[in-house]
PDB file of C-alpha atoms in Angstrom:
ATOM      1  CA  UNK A   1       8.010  17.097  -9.159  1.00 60.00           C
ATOM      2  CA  UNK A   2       6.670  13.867  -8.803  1.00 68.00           C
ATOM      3  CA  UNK A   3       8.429  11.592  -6.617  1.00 92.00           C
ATOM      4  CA  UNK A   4       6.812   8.249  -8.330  1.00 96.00           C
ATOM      5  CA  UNK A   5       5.419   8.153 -11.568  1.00 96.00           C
ATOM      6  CA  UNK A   6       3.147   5.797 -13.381  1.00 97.00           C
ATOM      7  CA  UNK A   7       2.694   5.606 -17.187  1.00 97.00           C
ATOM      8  CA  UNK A   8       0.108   4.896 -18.118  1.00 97.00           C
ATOM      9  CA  UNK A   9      -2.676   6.138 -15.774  1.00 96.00           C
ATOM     10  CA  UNK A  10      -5.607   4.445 -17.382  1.00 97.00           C
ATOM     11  CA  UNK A  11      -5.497   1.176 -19.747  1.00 97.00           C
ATOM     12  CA  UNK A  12      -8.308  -0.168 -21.541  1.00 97.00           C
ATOM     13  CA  UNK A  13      -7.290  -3.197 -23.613  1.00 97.00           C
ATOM     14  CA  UNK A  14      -9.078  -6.651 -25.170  1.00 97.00           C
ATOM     15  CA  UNK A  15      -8.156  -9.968 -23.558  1.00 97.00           C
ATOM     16  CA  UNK A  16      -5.656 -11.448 -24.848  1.00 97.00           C
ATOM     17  CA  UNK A  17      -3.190  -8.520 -25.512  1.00 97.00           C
ATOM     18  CA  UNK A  18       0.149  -7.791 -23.841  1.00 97.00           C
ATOM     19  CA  UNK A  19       0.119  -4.030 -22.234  1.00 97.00           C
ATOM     20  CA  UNK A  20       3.269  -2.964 -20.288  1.00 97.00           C
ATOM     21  CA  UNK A  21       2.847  -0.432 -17.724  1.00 98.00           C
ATOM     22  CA  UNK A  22       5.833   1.846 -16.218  1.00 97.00           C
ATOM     23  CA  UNK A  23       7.287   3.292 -13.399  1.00 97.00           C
ATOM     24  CA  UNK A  24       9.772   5.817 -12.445  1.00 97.00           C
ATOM     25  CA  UNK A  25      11.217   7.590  -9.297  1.00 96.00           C
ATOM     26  CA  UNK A  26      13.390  10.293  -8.964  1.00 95.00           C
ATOM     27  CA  UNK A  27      14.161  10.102  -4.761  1.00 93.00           C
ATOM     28  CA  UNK A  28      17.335   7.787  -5.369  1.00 92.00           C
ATOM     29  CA  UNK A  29      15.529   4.522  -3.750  1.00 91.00           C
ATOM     30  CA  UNK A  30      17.478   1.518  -4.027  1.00 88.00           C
ATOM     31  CA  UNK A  31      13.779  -0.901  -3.843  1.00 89.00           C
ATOM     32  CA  UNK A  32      10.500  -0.476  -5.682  1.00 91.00           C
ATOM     33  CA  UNK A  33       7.493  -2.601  -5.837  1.00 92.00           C
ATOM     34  CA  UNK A  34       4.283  -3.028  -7.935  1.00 94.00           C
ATOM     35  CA  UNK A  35       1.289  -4.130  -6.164  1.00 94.00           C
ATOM     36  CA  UNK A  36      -2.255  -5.164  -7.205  1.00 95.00           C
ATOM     37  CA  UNK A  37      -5.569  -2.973  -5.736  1.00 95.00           C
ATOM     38  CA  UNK A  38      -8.438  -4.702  -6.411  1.00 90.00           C
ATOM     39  CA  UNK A  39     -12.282  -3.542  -6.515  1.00 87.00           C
ATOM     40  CA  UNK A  40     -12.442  -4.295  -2.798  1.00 85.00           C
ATOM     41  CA  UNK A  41      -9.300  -2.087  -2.365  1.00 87.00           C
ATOM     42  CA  UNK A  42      -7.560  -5.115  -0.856  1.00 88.00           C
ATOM     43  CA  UNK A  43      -4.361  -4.328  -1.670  1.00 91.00           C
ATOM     44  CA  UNK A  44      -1.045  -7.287  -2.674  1.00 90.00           C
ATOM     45  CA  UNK A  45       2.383  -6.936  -3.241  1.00 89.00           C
ATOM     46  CA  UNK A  46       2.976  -8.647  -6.212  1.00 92.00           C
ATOM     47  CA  UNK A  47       7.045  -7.960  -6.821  1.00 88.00           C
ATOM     48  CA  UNK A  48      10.046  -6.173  -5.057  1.00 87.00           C
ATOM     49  CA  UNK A  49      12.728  -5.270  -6.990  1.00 87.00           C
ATOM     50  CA  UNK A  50      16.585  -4.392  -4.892  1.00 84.00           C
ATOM     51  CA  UNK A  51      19.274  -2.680  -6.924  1.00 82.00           C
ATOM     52  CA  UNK A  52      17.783  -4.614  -9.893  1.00 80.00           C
ATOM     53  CA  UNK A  53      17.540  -7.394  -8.088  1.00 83.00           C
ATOM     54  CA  UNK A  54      14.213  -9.860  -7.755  1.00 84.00           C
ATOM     55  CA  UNK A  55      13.493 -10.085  -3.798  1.00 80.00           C
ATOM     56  CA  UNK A  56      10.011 -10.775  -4.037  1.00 76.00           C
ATOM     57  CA  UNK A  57       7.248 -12.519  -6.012  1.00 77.00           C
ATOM     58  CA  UNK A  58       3.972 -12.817  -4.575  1.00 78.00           C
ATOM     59  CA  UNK A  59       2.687 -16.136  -6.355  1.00 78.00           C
ATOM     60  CA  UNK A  60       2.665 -14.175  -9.434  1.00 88.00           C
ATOM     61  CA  UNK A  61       1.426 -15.925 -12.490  1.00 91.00           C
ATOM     62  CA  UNK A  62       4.389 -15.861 -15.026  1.00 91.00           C
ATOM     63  CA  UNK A  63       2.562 -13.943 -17.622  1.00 95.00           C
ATOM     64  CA  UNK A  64       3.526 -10.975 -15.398  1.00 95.00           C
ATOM     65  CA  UNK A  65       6.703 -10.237 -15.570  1.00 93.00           C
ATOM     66  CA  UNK A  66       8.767  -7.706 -14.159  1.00 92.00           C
ATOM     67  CA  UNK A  67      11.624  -5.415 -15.180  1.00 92.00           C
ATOM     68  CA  UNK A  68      14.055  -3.215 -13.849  1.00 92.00           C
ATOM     69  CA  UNK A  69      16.598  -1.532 -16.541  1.00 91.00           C
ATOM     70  CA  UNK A  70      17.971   0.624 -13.771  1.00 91.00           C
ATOM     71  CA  UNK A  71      17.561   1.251 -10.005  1.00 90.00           C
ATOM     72  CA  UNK A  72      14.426   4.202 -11.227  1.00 94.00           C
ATOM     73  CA  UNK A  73      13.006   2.175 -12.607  1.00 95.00           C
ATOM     74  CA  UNK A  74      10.594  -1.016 -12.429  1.00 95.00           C
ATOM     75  CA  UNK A  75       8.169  -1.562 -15.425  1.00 96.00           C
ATOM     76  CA  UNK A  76       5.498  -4.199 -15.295  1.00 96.00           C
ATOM     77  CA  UNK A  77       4.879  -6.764 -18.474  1.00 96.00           C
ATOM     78  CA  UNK A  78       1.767  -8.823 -18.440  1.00 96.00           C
ATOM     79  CA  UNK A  79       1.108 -10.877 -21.406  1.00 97.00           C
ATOM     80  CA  UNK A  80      -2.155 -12.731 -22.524  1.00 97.00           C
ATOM     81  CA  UNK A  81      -4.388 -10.380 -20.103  1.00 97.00           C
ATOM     82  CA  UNK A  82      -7.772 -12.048 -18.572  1.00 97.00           C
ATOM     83  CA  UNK A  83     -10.235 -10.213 -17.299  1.00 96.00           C
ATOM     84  CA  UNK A  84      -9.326 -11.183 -13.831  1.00 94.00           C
ATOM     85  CA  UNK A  85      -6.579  -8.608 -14.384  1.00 96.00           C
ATOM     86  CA  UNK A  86      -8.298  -5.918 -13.906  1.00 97.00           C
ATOM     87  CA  UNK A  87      -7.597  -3.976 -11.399  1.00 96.00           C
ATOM     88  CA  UNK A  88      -5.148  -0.714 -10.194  1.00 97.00           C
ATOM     89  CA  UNK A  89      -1.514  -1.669 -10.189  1.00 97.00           C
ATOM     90  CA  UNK A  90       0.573   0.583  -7.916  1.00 97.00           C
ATOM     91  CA  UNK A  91       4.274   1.336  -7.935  1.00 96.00           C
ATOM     92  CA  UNK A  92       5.859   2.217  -5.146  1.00 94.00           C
ATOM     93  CA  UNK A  93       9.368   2.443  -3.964  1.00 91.00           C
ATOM     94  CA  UNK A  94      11.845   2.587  -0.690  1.00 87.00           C
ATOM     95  CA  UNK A  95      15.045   3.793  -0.005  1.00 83.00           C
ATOM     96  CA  UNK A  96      15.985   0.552   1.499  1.00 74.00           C
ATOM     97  CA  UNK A  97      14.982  -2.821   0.983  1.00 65.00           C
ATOM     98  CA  UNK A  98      14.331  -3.981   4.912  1.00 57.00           C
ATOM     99  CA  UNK A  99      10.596  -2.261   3.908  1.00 47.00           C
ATOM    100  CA  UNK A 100       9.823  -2.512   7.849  1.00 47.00           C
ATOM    101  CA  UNK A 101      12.689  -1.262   9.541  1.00 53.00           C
ATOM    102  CA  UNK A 102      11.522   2.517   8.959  1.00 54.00           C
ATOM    103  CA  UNK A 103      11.613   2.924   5.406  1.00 67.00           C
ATOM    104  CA  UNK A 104       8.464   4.485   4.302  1.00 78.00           C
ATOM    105  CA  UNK A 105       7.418   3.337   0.907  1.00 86.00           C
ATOM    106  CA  UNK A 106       6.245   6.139  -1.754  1.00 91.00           C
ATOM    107  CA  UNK A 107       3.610   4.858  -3.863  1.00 94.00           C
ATOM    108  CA  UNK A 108       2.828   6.359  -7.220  1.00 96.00           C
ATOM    109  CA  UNK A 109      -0.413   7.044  -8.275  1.00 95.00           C
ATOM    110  CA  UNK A 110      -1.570   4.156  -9.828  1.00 97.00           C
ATOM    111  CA  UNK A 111      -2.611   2.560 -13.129  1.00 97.00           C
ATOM    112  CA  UNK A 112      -6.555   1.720 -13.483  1.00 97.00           C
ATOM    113  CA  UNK A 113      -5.900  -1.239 -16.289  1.00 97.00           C
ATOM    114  CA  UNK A 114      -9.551  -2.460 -17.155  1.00 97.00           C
ATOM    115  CA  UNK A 115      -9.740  -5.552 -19.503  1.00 97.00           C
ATOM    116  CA  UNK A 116     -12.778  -6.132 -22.144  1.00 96.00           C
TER     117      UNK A 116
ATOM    118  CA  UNK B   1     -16.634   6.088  16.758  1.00 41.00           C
ATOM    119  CA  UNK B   2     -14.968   3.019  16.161  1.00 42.00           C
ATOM    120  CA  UNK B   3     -14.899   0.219  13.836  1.00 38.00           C
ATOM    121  CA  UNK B   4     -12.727  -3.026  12.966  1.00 37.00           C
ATOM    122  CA  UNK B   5     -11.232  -2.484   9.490  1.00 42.00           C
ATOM    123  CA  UNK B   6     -11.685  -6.664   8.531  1.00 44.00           C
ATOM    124  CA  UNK B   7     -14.113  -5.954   5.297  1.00 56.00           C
ATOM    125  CA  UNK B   8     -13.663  -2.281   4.394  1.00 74.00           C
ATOM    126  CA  UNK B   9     -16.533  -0.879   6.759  1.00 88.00           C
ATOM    127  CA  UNK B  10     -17.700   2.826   6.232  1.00 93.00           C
ATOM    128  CA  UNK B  11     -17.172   4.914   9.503  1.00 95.00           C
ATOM    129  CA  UNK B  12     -18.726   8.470   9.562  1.00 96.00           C
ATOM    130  CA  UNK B  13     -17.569  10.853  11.950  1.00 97.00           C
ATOM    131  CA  UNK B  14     -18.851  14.503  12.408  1.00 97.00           C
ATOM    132  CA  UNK B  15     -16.127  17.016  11.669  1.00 97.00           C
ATOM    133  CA  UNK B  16     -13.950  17.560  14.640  1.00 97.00           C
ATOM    134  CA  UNK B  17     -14.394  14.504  16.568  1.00 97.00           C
ATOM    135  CA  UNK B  18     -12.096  12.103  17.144  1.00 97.00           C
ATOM    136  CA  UNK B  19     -12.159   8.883  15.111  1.00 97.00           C
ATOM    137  CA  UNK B  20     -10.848   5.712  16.121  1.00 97.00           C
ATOM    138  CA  UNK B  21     -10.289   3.260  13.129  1.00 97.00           C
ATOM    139  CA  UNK B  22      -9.222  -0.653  14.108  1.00 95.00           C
ATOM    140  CA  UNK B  23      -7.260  -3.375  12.632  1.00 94.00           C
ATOM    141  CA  UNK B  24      -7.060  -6.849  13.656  1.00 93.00           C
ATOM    142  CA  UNK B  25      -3.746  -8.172  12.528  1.00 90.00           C
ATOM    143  CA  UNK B  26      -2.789 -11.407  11.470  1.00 86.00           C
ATOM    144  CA  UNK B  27       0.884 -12.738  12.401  1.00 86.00           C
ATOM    145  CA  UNK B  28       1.811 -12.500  16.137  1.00 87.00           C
ATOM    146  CA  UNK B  29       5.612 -12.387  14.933  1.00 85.00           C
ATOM    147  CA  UNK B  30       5.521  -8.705  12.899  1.00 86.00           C
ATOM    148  CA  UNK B  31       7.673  -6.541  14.233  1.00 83.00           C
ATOM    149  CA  UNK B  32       6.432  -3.551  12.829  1.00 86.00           C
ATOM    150  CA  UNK B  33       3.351  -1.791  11.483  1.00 91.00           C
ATOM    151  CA  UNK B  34       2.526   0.981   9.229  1.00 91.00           C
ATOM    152  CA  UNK B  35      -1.088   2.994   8.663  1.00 94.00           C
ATOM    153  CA  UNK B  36      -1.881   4.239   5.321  1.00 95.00           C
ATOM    154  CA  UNK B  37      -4.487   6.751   4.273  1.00 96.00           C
ATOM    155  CA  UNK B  38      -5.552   6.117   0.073  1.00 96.00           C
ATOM    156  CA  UNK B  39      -7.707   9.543  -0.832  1.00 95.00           C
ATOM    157  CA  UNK B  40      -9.830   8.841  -4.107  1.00 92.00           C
ATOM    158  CA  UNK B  41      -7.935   8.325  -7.133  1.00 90.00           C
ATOM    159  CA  UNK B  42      -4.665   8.420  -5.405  1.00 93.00           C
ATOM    160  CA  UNK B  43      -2.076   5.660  -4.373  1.00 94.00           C
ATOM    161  CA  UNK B  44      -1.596   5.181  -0.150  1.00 94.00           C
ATOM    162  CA  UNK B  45       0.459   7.585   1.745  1.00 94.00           C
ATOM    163  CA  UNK B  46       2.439   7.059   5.014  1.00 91.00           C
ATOM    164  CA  UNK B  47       0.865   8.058   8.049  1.00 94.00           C
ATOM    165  CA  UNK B  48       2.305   6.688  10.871  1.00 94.00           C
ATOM    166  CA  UNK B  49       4.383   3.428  12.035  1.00 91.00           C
ATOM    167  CA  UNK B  50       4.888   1.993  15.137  1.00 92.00           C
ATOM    168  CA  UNK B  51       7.254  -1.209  16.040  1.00 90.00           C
ATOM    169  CA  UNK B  52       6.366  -4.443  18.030  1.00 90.00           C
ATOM    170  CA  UNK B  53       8.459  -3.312  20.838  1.00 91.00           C
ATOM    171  CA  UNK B  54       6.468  -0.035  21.520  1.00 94.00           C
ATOM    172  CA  UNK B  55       2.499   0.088  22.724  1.00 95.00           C
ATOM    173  CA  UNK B  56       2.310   3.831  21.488  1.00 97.00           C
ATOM    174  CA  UNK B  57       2.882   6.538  18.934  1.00 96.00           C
ATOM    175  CA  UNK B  58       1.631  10.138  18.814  1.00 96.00           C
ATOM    176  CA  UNK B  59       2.388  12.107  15.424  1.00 93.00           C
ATOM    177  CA  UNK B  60       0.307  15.394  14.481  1.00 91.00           C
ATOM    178  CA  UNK B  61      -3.241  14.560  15.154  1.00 95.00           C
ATOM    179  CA  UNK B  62      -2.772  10.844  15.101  1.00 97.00           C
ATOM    180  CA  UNK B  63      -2.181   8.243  17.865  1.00 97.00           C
ATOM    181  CA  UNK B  64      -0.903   4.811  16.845  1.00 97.00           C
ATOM    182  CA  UNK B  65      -1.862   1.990  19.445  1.00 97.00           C
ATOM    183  CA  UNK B  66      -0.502  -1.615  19.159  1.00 96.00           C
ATOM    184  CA  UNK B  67      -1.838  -4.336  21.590  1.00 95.00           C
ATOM    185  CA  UNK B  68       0.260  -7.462  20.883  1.00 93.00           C
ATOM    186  CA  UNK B  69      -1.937  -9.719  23.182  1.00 93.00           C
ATOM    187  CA  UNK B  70      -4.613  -9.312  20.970  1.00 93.00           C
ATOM    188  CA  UNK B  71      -3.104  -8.621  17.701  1.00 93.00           C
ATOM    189  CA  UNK B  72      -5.158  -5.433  17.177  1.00 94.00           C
ATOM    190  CA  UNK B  73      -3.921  -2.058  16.173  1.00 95.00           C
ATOM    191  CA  UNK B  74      -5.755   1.256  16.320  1.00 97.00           C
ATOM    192  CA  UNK B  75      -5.318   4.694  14.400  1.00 97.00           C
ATOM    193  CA  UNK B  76      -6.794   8.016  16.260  1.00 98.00           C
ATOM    194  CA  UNK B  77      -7.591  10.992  14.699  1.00 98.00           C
ATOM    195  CA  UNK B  78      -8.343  14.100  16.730  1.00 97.00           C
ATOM    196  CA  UNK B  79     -10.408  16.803  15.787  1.00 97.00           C
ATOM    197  CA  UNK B  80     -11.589  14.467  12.153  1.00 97.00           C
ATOM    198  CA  UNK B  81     -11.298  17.484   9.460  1.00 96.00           C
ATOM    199  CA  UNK B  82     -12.773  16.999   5.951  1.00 96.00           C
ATOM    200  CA  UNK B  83      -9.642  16.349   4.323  1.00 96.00           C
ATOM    201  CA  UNK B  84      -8.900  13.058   6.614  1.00 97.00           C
ATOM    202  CA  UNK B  85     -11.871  11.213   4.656  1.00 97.00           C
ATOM    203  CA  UNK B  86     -10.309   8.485   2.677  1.00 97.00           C
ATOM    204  CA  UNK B  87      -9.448   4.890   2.943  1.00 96.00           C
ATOM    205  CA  UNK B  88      -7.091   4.102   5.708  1.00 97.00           C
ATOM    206  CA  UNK B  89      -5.209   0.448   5.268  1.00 94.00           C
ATOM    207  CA  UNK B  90      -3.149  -0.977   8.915  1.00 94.00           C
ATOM    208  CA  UNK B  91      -0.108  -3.135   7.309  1.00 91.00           C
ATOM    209  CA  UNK B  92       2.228  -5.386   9.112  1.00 88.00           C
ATOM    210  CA  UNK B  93       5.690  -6.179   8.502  1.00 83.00           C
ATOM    211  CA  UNK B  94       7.153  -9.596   9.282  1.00 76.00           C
ATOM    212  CA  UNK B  95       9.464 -12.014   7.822  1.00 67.00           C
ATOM    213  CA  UNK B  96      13.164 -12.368   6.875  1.00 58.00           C
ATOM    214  CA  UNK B  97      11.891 -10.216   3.884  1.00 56.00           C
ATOM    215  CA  UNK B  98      10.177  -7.627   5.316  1.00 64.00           C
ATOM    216  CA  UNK B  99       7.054  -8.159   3.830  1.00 74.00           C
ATOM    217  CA  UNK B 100       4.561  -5.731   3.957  1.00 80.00           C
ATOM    218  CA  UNK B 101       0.554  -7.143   4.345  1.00 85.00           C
ATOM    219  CA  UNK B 102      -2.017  -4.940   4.226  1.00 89.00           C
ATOM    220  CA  UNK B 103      -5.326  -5.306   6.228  1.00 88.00           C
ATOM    221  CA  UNK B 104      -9.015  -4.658   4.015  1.00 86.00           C
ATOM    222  CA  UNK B 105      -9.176  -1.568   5.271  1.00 91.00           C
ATOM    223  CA  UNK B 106     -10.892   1.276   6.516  1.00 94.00           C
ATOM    224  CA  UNK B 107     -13.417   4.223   4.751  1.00 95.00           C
ATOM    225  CA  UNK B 108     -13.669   7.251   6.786  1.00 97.00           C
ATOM    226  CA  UNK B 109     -16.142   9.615   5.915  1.00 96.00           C
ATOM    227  CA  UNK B 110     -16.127  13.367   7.598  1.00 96.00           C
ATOM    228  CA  UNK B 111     -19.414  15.062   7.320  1.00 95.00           C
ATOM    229  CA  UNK B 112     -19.000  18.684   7.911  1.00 91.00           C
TER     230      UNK B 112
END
C-alpha cells in the first residue's frame, strides 16, 4: 500500500486554467506538506498543514491555495497557471508537526504539472 | 571522491567505493539535519538525520558528519552499490517552526 499518494501523476494544461492536484496518506500523520521541485531539483516547501491547520506558507502567491478536508488529506488549488508553474509538486507528510525533532517526513511521489 | 553539493554537481564513483557527498549549510542556528536520496521519477526518501548537538551518525552503510564551525555536513557511503545512484539533498531544520531547507543537491552516479 502506498503510504502517500498523489493524484494526478502527470498534468499537462494551457495557461490560464485552474488544475487541482491531490494528496492522501494512510500512516495516521497529523502534518503534511506540498513542496515545489523545480528543473534544477532545488526543492521549496511551499505549505504545512497541522490537524487542518495552516502552519506554513512559503511566500506563496495566493493563486495557490491549499486545502485540507481532513487530517489525510492536503489537496493543492492553483488558479490562473503561468508557465513559471511548471514544475513537480510533492506531498509529503509527518506524524508530528515539530518536522525536525525526529519526525521523518514521507513524501509521495510527485506530480510533473507542465504548463503550455 | 568528494564533492560540495552547492549547484547539483555529478559525482561518479566506481561500484564499491566509498563516496563522500558534501553540503555547505546555511543557518548556524539549525538544530538538526536530515539527508535525502530522490531516485529518478520518485519523491526523496529519509536516509539519515543527525542533531546540532552530535558530530556523528553511523546507520547501515552511511556515516552522517556535522561540523558546526564550518557549517558543512557530509554523507558517506561505503562500498557505493548501483542502487545508491540518485540525487541526494542535505536539509536543515531551524526555526520556531521547524522548517525544513533543502540544499541544491547532490547526483551520484555508480558505474559498475
Amino acid at each position: 500500500d502506498t503510504a502517500v499518494s498523489q493524484t494526478p501523476k502527470y498534468l499537462v494544461t494551457q495557461m490560464g486554467n485552474d488544475k487541482s492536484i491531490k494528496c492522501e496518506q494512510n500512516l495516521g500523520h497529523d502534518t503534511m506538506y506540498w513542496y515545489k521541485q523545480d528543473s534544477k531539483k532545488f526543492l521549496k516547501i511551499m505549505f504545512s498543514y497541522n490537524n487542518k491547520e495552516l502552519i506554513i506558507n512559503e511566500t506563496v502567491p495566493n493563486r495557490f491555495s491549499p486545502k485540507s478536508p481532513d487530517k489525510a488529506h492536503l489537496n493543492l488549488h492553483i488558479n490562473s497557471l503561468e508557465l513559471g508553474d511548471s514544475a513537480v509538486y510533492f506531498c509529503a507528510s509527518s506524524k508530528r508537526y515539530h518536522g525536525g525533532s525526529g519526525e521523518t517526513q514521507y513524501f509521495g511521489p510527485g506530480t510533473r504539472l507542465l504548463v503550455l | 571522491g568528494e564533492s560540495v553539493g552547492l549547484h547539483l554537481p555529478t559525482l561518479s564513483v566506481q561500484e564499491g567505493d566509498n563516496s563522500i557527498i558534501n553540503c555547505a549549510y546555511s543557518n548556524s542556528a539549525s538544530d538538526y539535519f536530515i539527508w535525502y536520496k530522490q531516485e529518478s521519477g520518485k519523491g526523496p526518501q529519509f536516509i539519515i538525520d543527525i542533531r546540532s548537538n552530535m558530530d556523528k551518525r553511523q546507520g547501515q552503510r552511511v556515516t552522517v558528519l556535522l561540523n558546526k564551525t564550518v557549517k558543512h555536513l557530509s554523507l558517506q557511503i561505503a562500498a557505493t552499490q548501483p542502487g545508491d545512484s540518485a540525487v541526494y539533498f542535505c536539509a536543515e531544520v531551524s526555526g520556531g517552526y521547524q522548517k525544513v531547507t533543502f540544499g541544491t543537491g547532490t547526483k551520484l552516479q555508480v558505474i559498475p
